[in-house]
Amino acid sequence: MKLVSWNVNGLRAVLKKDPSFTEIFADLDADVFALQETKLQEGQVDLEFDGYRAYWSYAERKGYSGTAVFTRHEPLQVLHSMGRPELGAAGEGRIVALEFPRLWFVCVYTPNAKNELLRIDERMEWDDAFREFCKGLEVGTTPAGPSTAEAKPVVMCGDFNVAHNEIDLKNPEANRGNAGFSDEERGKFDELIDAGFVDAFRDLNPDARDAYSWWSYRMRARERNVGWRIDYFLVSESLRSEVRRASIRSDIFGSDHCPITLELDEED
């Protein structure tokens, strides 16, 4: 089972680039393809792929945020929020969660803490709520109440807007305390890992350096590979042995992020 996640930073723009999003989508040939930062409102693009169903979460604010999932497998149910309207990032289209017979698949676009950590309090609330949401899915509970009697593992992916450890960004000392590498954000990611989720890429590649998924558009950062790894696939501990491959496709352009992929064993 092949899964792909990509922060496209504006899907309409990526559709017009060469190669276009549709070509990249076909090339990657995923069973499930998750997008973040689509920056779309409903009806702004007419995008269909043979054999896939599409599920979109739109932000109330135009041209902002947004997530989507294309899947070859029909889900049992789809959630478009964590059911926490009081969160500062609620209404920004940051979640698409699909329940499949075997597992939950969660696409997330985590709020940025902003310069000088102006949004750090909201970010901390979001991180706590997201962790609780994913742990709830594991035991068969959704924001609307019980979903299935059977507990299911979770695969989550997306732009988590944090470099977890020093190995995950080019210049850790210069960025310590900045948004995306603050003690607060890294601590919340620790809590997510400690709650029973595995960073698939780092688990398979514990010593891999210079492996990044996002680069600033400034100062030829991508050309010089001055980047950050802020896009992740995390899986429930029970799926750890089923992870076959986790890759960062830095050879694919079109956004300031590149796609990441995860391959799991097929169900027996």
PDB file of N, CA, C and O in Angstrom, residues 54-108:
ATOM      1  N   ALA A  54     -12.270  11.745  -4.120  1.00  0.00           N
ATOM      2  CA  ALA A  54     -11.604  12.918  -3.545  1.00  0.00           C
ATOM      3  C   ALA A  54     -12.417  13.462  -2.371  1.00  0.00           C
ATOM      4  O   ALA A  54     -13.653  13.533  -2.443  1.00  0.00           O
ATOM      5  N   TYR A  55     -11.719  13.850  -1.313  1.00  0.00           N
ATOM      6  CA  TYR A  55     -12.344  14.425  -0.120  1.00  0.00           C
ATOM      7  C   TYR A  55     -11.564  15.685   0.260  1.00  0.00           C
ATOM      8  O   TYR A  55     -10.350  15.635   0.447  1.00  0.00           O
ATOM      9  N   TRP A  56     -12.292  16.803   0.360  1.00  0.00           N
ATOM     10  CA  TRP A  56     -11.676  18.108   0.545  1.00  0.00           C
ATOM     11  C   TRP A  56     -12.125  18.732   1.866  1.00  0.00           C
ATOM     12  O   TRP A  56     -13.288  18.619   2.247  1.00  0.00           O
ATOM     13  N   SER A  57     -11.206  19.419   2.514  1.00  0.00           N
ATOM     14  CA  SER A  57     -11.546  20.295   3.635  1.00  0.00           C
ATOM     15  C   SER A  57     -11.103  21.708   3.248  1.00  0.00           C
ATOM     16  O   SER A  57      -9.919  21.924   2.940  1.00  0.00           O
ATOM     17  N   TYR A  58     -12.045  22.643   3.245  1.00  0.00           N
ATOM     18  CA  TYR A  58     -11.768  24.011   2.804  1.00  0.00           C
ATOM     19  C   TYR A  58     -11.734  24.951   4.009  1.00  0.00           C
ATOM     20  O   TYR A  58     -12.518  24.812   4.952  1.00  0.00           O
ATOM     21  N   ALA A  59     -10.841  25.937   3.954  1.00  0.00           N
ATOM     22  CA  ALA A  59     -10.820  26.986   4.964  1.00  0.00           C
ATOM     23  C   ALA A  59     -11.929  27.994   4.693  1.00  0.00           C
ATOM     24  O   ALA A  59     -12.299  28.229   3.535  1.00  0.00           O
ATOM     25  N   GLU A  60     -12.455  28.588   5.739  1.00  0.00           N
ATOM     26  CA  GLU A  60     -13.454  29.643   5.574  1.00  0.00           C
ATOM     27  C   GLU A  60     -12.834  30.866   4.901  1.00  0.00           C
ATOM     28  O   GLU A  60     -13.495  31.549   4.123  1.00  0.00           O
ATOM     29  N   ARG A  61     -11.580  31.113   5.177  1.00  0.00           N
ATOM     30  CA  ARG A  61     -10.860  32.245   4.590  1.00  0.00           C
ATOM     31  C   ARG A  61     -10.374  31.874   3.189  1.00  0.00           C
ATOM     32  O   ARG A  61      -9.776  30.814   2.987  1.00  0.00           O
ATOM     33  N   LYS A  62     -10.622  32.689   2.219  1.00  0.00           N
ATOM     34  CA  LYS A  62     -10.273  32.396   0.831  1.00  0.00           C
ATOM     35  C   LYS A  62      -8.759  32.382   0.633  1.00  0.00           C
ATOM     36  O   LYS A  62      -8.031  33.198   1.201  1.00  0.00           O
ATOM     37  N   GLY A  63      -8.305  31.445  -0.205  1.00  0.00           N
ATOM     38  CA  GLY A  63      -6.890  31.370  -0.552  1.00  0.00           C
ATOM     39  C   GLY A  63      -5.982  30.991   0.592  1.00  0.00           C
ATOM     40  O   GLY A  63      -4.800  31.357   0.601  1.00  0.00           O
ATOM     41  N   TYR A  64      -6.491  30.206   1.536  1.00  0.00           N
ATOM     42  CA  TYR A  64      -5.749  29.935   2.767  1.00  0.00           C
ATOM     43  C   TYR A  64      -5.898  28.469   3.145  1.00  0.00           C
ATOM     44  O   TYR A  64      -6.979  27.885   2.999  1.00  0.00           O
ATOM     45  N   SER A  65      -4.828  27.875   3.611  1.00  0.00           N
ATOM     46  CA  SER A  65      -4.839  26.557   4.227  1.00  0.00           C
ATOM     47  C   SER A  65      -5.507  25.518   3.311  1.00  0.00           C
ATOM     48  O   SER A  65      -5.313  25.523   2.105  1.00  0.00           O
ATOM     49  N   GLY A  66      -6.269  24.611   3.864  1.00  0.00           N
ATOM     50  CA  GLY A  66      -6.991  23.604   3.100  1.00  0.00           C
ATOM     51  C   GLY A  66      -6.225  22.301   2.935  1.00  0.00           C
ATOM     52  O   GLY A  66      -4.996  22.298   2.791  1.00  0.00           O
ATOM     53  N   THR A  67      -6.968  21.198   2.976  1.00  0.00           N
ATOM     54  CA  THR A  67      -6.395  19.865   2.813  1.00  0.00           C
ATOM     55  C   THR A  67      -7.289  19.034   1.910  1.00  0.00           C
ATOM     56  O   THR A  67      -8.464  19.366   1.697  1.00  0.00           O
ATOM     57  N   ALA A  68      -6.734  17.946   1.396  1.00  0.00           N
ATOM     58  CA  ALA A  68      -7.507  17.051   0.535  1.00  0.00           C
ATOM     59  C   ALA A  68      -6.865  15.672   0.538  1.00  0.00           C
ATOM     60  O   ALA A  68      -5.663  15.531   0.789  1.00  0.00           O
ATOM     61  N   VAL A  69      -7.684  14.660   0.262  1.00  0.00           N
ATOM     62  CA  VAL A  69      -7.192  13.293   0.130  1.00  0.00           C
ATOM     63  C   VAL A  69      -7.846  12.650  -1.087  1.00  0.00           C
ATOM     64  O   VAL A  69      -9.073  12.703  -1.242  1.00  0.00           O
ATOM     65  N   PHE A  70      -7.021  12.053  -1.937  1.00  0.00           N
ATOM     66  CA  PHE A  70      -7.483  11.236  -3.062  1.00  0.00           C
ATOM     67  C   PHE A  70      -7.201   9.779  -2.710  1.00  0.00           C
ATOM     68  O   PHE A  70      -6.071   9.445  -2.330  1.00  0.00           O
ATOM     69  N   THR A  71      -8.203   8.919  -2.848  1.00  0.00           N
ATOM     70  CA  THR A  71      -8.033   7.533  -2.450  1.00  0.00           C
ATOM     71  C   THR A  71      -8.662   6.569  -3.444  1.00  0.00           C
ATOM     72  O   THR A  71      -9.742   6.821  -3.972  1.00  0.00           O
ATOM     73  N   ARG A  72      -7.959   5.466  -3.689  1.00  0.00           N
ATOM     74  CA  ARG A  72      -8.506   4.395  -4.514  1.00  0.00           C
ATOM     75  C   ARG A  72      -9.487   3.521  -3.724  1.00  0.00           C
ATOM     76  O   ARG A  72     -10.241   2.755  -4.311  1.00  0.00           O
ATOM     77  N   HIS A  73      -9.440   3.628  -2.398  1.00  0.00           N
ATOM     78  CA  HIS A  73     -10.251   2.768  -1.537  1.00  0.00           C
ATOM     79  C   HIS A  73     -11.372   3.589  -0.912  1.00  0.00           C
ATOM     80  O   HIS A  73     -11.111   4.633  -0.306  1.00  0.00           O
ATOM     81  N   GLU A  74     -12.574   3.123  -1.024  1.00  0.00           N
ATOM     82  CA  GLU A  74     -13.702   3.870  -0.468  1.00  0.00           C
ATOM     83  C   GLU A  74     -13.666   3.812   1.056  1.00  0.00           C
ATOM     84  O   GLU A  74     -13.624   2.725   1.653  1.00  0.00           O
ATOM     85  N   PRO A  75     -13.675   4.954   1.730  1.00  0.00           N
ATOM     86  CA  PRO A  75     -13.649   4.949   3.191  1.00  0.00           C
ATOM     87  C   PRO A  75     -15.004   4.608   3.799  1.00  0.00           C
ATOM     88  O   PRO A  75     -16.047   4.783   3.163  1.00  0.00           O
ATOM     89  N   LEU A  76     -14.964   4.146   5.028  1.00  0.00           N
ATOM     90  CA  LEU A  76     -16.192   3.884   5.772  1.00  0.00           C
ATOM     91  C   LEU A  76     -16.834   5.187   6.242  1.00  0.00           C
ATOM     92  O   LEU A  76     -18.054   5.289   6.327  1.00  0.00           O
ATOM     93  N   GLN A  77     -16.003   6.154   6.575  1.00  0.00           N
ATOM     94  CA  GLN A  77     -16.478   7.488   6.946  1.00  0.00           C
ATOM     95  C   GLN A  77     -15.342   8.476   6.786  1.00  0.00           C
ATOM     96  O   GLN A  77     -14.174   8.109   6.730  1.00  0.00           O
ATOM     97  N   VAL A  78     -15.703   9.757   6.711  1.00  0.00           N
ATOM     98  CA  VAL A  78     -14.728  10.827   6.528  1.00  0.00           C
ATOM     99  C   VAL A  78     -15.028  11.931   7.533  1.00  0.00           C
ATOM    100  O   VAL A  78     -16.183  12.344   7.695  1.00  0.00           O
ATOM    101  N   LEU A  79     -13.981  12.418   8.197  1.00  0.00           N
ATOM    102  CA  LEU A  79     -14.102  13.529   9.136  1.00  0.00           C
ATOM    103  C   LEU A  79     -13.332  14.720   8.577  1.00  0.00           C
ATOM    104  O   LEU A  79     -12.249  14.568   8.026  1.00  0.00           O
ATOM    105  N   HIS A  80     -13.887  15.910   8.761  1.00  0.00           N
ATOM    106  CA  HIS A  80     -13.254  17.118   8.256  1.00  0.00           C
ATOM    107  C   HIS A  80     -12.827  18.073   9.374  1.00  0.00           C
ATOM    108  O   HIS A  80     -12.448  19.210   9.096  1.00  0.00           O
ATOM    109  N   SER A  81     -12.868  17.616  10.592  1.00  0.00           N
ATOM    110  CA  SER A  81     -12.409  18.427  11.718  1.00  0.00           C
ATOM    111  C   SER A  81     -12.182  17.511  12.905  1.00  0.00           C
ATOM    112  O   SER A  81     -12.546  16.330  12.878  1.00  0.00           O
ATOM    113  N   MET A  82     -11.602  18.068  13.948  1.00  0.00           N
ATOM    114  CA  MET A  82     -11.416  17.332  15.185  1.00  0.00           C
ATOM    115  C   MET A  82     -12.598  17.524  16.126  1.00  0.00           C
ATOM    116  O   MET A  82     -12.567  17.042  17.262  1.00  0.00           O
ATOM    117  N   GLY A  83     -13.611  18.266  15.684  1.00  0.00           N
ATOM    118  CA  GLY A  83     -14.765  18.500  16.531  1.00  0.00           C
ATOM    119  C   GLY A  83     -14.495  19.438  17.682  1.00  0.00           C
ATOM    120  O   GLY A  83     -15.150  19.357  18.726  1.00  0.00           O
ATOM    121  N   ARG A  84     -13.558  20.366  17.489  1.00  0.00           N
ATOM    122  CA  ARG A  84     -13.192  21.318  18.544  1.00  0.00           C
ATOM    123  C   ARG A  84     -13.322  22.738  17.996  1.00  0.00           C
ATOM    124  O   ARG A  84     -12.324  23.391  17.680  1.00  0.00           O
ATOM    125  N   PRO A  85     -14.551  23.256  17.855  1.00  0.00           N
ATOM    126  CA  PRO A  85     -14.747  24.573  17.243  1.00  0.00           C
ATOM    127  C   PRO A  85     -14.123  25.716  18.027  1.00  0.00           C
ATOM    128  O   PRO A  85     -13.929  26.805  17.484  1.00  0.00           O
ATOM    129  N   GLU A  86     -13.775  25.483  19.284  1.00  0.00           N
ATOM    130  CA  GLU A  86     -13.175  26.553  20.079  1.00  0.00           C
ATOM    131  C   GLU A  86     -11.701  26.771  19.772  1.00  0.00           C
ATOM    132  O   GLU A  86     -11.117  27.789  20.179  1.00  0.00           O
ATOM    133  N   LEU A  87     -11.085  25.846  19.062  1.00  0.00           N
ATOM    134  CA  LEU A  87      -9.665  25.996  18.719  1.00  0.00           C
ATOM    135  C   LEU A  87      -9.468  27.174  17.775  1.00  0.00           C
ATOM    136  O   LEU A  87     -10.266  27.404  16.869  1.00  0.00           O
ATOM    137  N   GLY A  88      -8.366  27.876  17.957  1.00  0.00           N
ATOM    138  CA  GLY A  88      -8.098  29.024  17.099  1.00  0.00           C
ATOM    139  C   GLY A  88      -7.975  28.669  15.632  1.00  0.00           C
ATOM    140  O   GLY A  88      -8.305  29.468  14.768  1.00  0.00           O
ATOM    141  N   ALA A  89      -7.509  27.461  15.339  1.00  0.00           N
ATOM    142  CA  ALA A  89      -7.320  27.034  13.956  1.00  0.00           C
ATOM    143  C   ALA A  89      -8.538  26.289  13.397  1.00  0.00           C
ATOM    144  O   ALA A  89      -8.486  25.803  12.270  1.00  0.00           O
ATOM    145  N   ALA A  90      -9.603  26.209  14.168  1.00  0.00           N
ATOM    146  CA  ALA A  90     -10.824  25.583  13.652  1.00  0.00           C
ATOM    147  C   ALA A  90     -11.350  26.418  12.484  1.00  0.00           C
ATOM    148  O   ALA A  90     -11.193  27.627  12.443  1.00  0.00           O
ATOM    149  N   GLY A  91     -11.955  25.779  11.530  1.00  0.00           N
ATOM    150  CA  GLY A  91     -12.477  26.491  10.372  1.00  0.00           C
ATOM    151  C   GLY A  91     -11.438  26.813   9.323  1.00  0.00           C
ATOM    152  O   GLY A  91     -11.709  27.556   8.382  1.00  0.00           O
ATOM    153  N   GLU A  92     -10.230  26.232   9.461  1.00  0.00           N
ATOM    154  CA  GLU A  92      -9.161  26.493   8.502  1.00  0.00           C
ATOM    155  C   GLU A  92      -8.903  25.304   7.580  1.00  0.00           C
ATOM    156  O   GLU A  92      -7.914  25.296   6.846  1.00  0.00           O
ATOM    157  N   GLY A  93      -9.765  24.299   7.630  1.00  0.00           N
ATOM    158  CA  GLY A  93      -9.659  23.175   6.703  1.00  0.00           C
ATOM    159  C   GLY A  93      -8.391  22.364   6.864  1.00  0.00           C
ATOM    160  O   GLY A  93      -7.811  21.907   5.886  1.00  0.00           O
ATOM    161  N   ARG A  94      -7.980  22.131   8.088  1.00  0.00           N
ATOM    162  CA  ARG A  94      -6.675  21.536   8.343  1.00  0.00           C
ATOM    163  C   ARG A  94      -6.690  20.021   8.530  1.00  0.00           C
ATOM    164  O   ARG A  94      -5.626  19.413   8.745  1.00  0.00           O
ATOM    165  N   ILE A  95      -7.852  19.394   8.462  1.00  0.00           N
ATOM    166  CA  ILE A  95      -7.945  17.955   8.735  1.00  0.00           C
ATOM    167  C   ILE A  95      -8.802  17.270   7.680  1.00  0.00           C
ATOM    168  O   ILE A  95      -9.883  17.761   7.327  1.00  0.00           O
ATOM    169  N   VAL A  96      -8.333  16.136   7.173  1.00  0.00           N
ATOM    170  CA  VAL A  96      -9.187  15.151   6.503  1.00  0.00           C
ATOM    171  C   VAL A  96      -8.804  13.796   7.090  1.00  0.00           C
ATOM    172  O   VAL A  96      -7.634  13.394   6.991  1.00  0.00           O
ATOM    173  N   ALA A  97      -9.740  13.121   7.714  1.00  0.00           N
ATOM    174  CA  ALA A  97      -9.485  11.809   8.319  1.00  0.00           C
ATOM    175  C   ALA A  97     -10.435  10.790   7.712  1.00  0.00           C
ATOM    176  O   ALA A  97     -11.648  11.010   7.689  1.00  0.00           O
ATOM    177  N   LEU A  98      -9.888   9.704   7.211  1.00  0.00           N
ATOM    178  CA  LEU A  98     -10.670   8.667   6.556  1.00  0.00           C
ATOM    179  C   LEU A  98     -10.542   7.360   7.317  1.00  0.00           C
ATOM    180  O   LEU A  98      -9.420   6.923   7.624  1.00  0.00           O
ATOM    181  N   GLU A  99     -11.671   6.753   7.585  1.00  0.00           N
ATOM    182  CA  GLU A  99     -11.661   5.435   8.215  1.00  0.00           C
ATOM    183  C   GLU A  99     -11.765   4.365   7.135  1.00  0.00           C
ATOM    184  O   GLU A  99     -12.712   4.358   6.341  1.00  0.00           O
ATOM    185  N   PHE A 100     -10.798   3.460   7.119  1.00  0.00           N
ATOM    186  CA  PHE A 100     -10.809   2.301   6.244  1.00  0.00           C
ATOM    187  C   PHE A 100     -10.997   1.040   7.087  1.00  0.00           C
ATOM    188  O   PHE A 100     -10.858   1.094   8.323  1.00  0.00           O
ATOM    189  N   PRO A 101     -11.323  -0.077   6.480  1.00  0.00           N
ATOM    190  CA  PRO A 101     -11.515  -1.298   7.273  1.00  0.00           C
ATOM    191  C   PRO A 101     -10.323  -1.667   8.137  1.00  0.00           C
ATOM    192  O   PRO A 101     -10.473  -2.186   9.239  1.00  0.00           O
ATOM    193  N   ARG A 102      -9.116  -1.347   7.645  1.00  0.00           N
ATOM    194  CA  ARG A 102      -7.901  -1.760   8.341  1.00  0.00           C
ATOM    195  C   ARG A 102      -7.325  -0.697   9.270  1.00  0.00           C
ATOM    196  O   ARG A 102      -6.688  -1.027  10.278  1.00  0.00           O
ATOM    197  N   LEU A 103      -7.489   0.587   8.919  1.00  0.00           N
ATOM    198  CA  LEU A 103      -6.824   1.653   9.667  1.00  0.00           C
ATOM    199  C   LEU A 103      -7.509   2.996   9.432  1.00  0.00           C
ATOM    200  O   LEU A 103      -8.357   3.135   8.552  1.00  0.00           O
ATOM    201  N   TRP A 104      -7.133   3.973  10.251  1.00  0.00           N
ATOM    202  CA  TRP A 104      -7.489   5.375  10.033  1.00  0.00           C
ATOM    203  C   TRP A 104      -6.334   6.060   9.312  1.00  0.00           C
ATOM    204  O   TRP A 104      -5.160   5.850   9.650  1.00  0.00           O
ATOM    205  N   PHE A 105      -6.679   6.911   8.340  1.00  0.00           N
ATOM    206  CA  PHE A 105      -5.688   7.717   7.640  1.00  0.00           C
ATOM    207  C   PHE A 105      -6.020   9.185   7.908  1.00  0.00           C
ATOM    208  O   PHE A 105      -7.127   9.641   7.619  1.00  0.00           O
ATOM    209  N   VAL A 106      -5.064   9.923   8.453  1.00  0.00           N
ATOM    210  CA  VAL A 106      -5.293  11.315   8.846  1.00  0.00           C
ATOM    211  C   VAL A 106      -4.314  12.228   8.116  1.00  0.00           C
ATOM    212  O   VAL A 106      -3.094  12.073   8.230  1.00  0.00           O
ATOM    213  N   CYS A 107      -4.849  13.167   7.353  1.00  0.00           N
ATOM    214  CA  CYS A 107      -4.064  14.214   6.696  1.00  0.00           C
ATOM    215  C   CYS A 107      -4.201  15.484   7.520  1.00  0.00           C
ATOM    216  O   CYS A 107      -5.322  15.908   7.826  1.00  0.00           O
ATOM    217  N   VAL A 108      -3.076  16.108   7.870  1.00  0.00           N
ATOM    218  CA  VAL A 108      -3.125  17.292   8.731  1.00  0.00           C
ATOM    219  C   VAL A 108      -2.189  18.381   8.204  1.00  0.00           C
ATOM    220  O   VAL A 108      -1.109  18.096   7.680  1.00  0.00           O
TER     221      VAL A 108
END
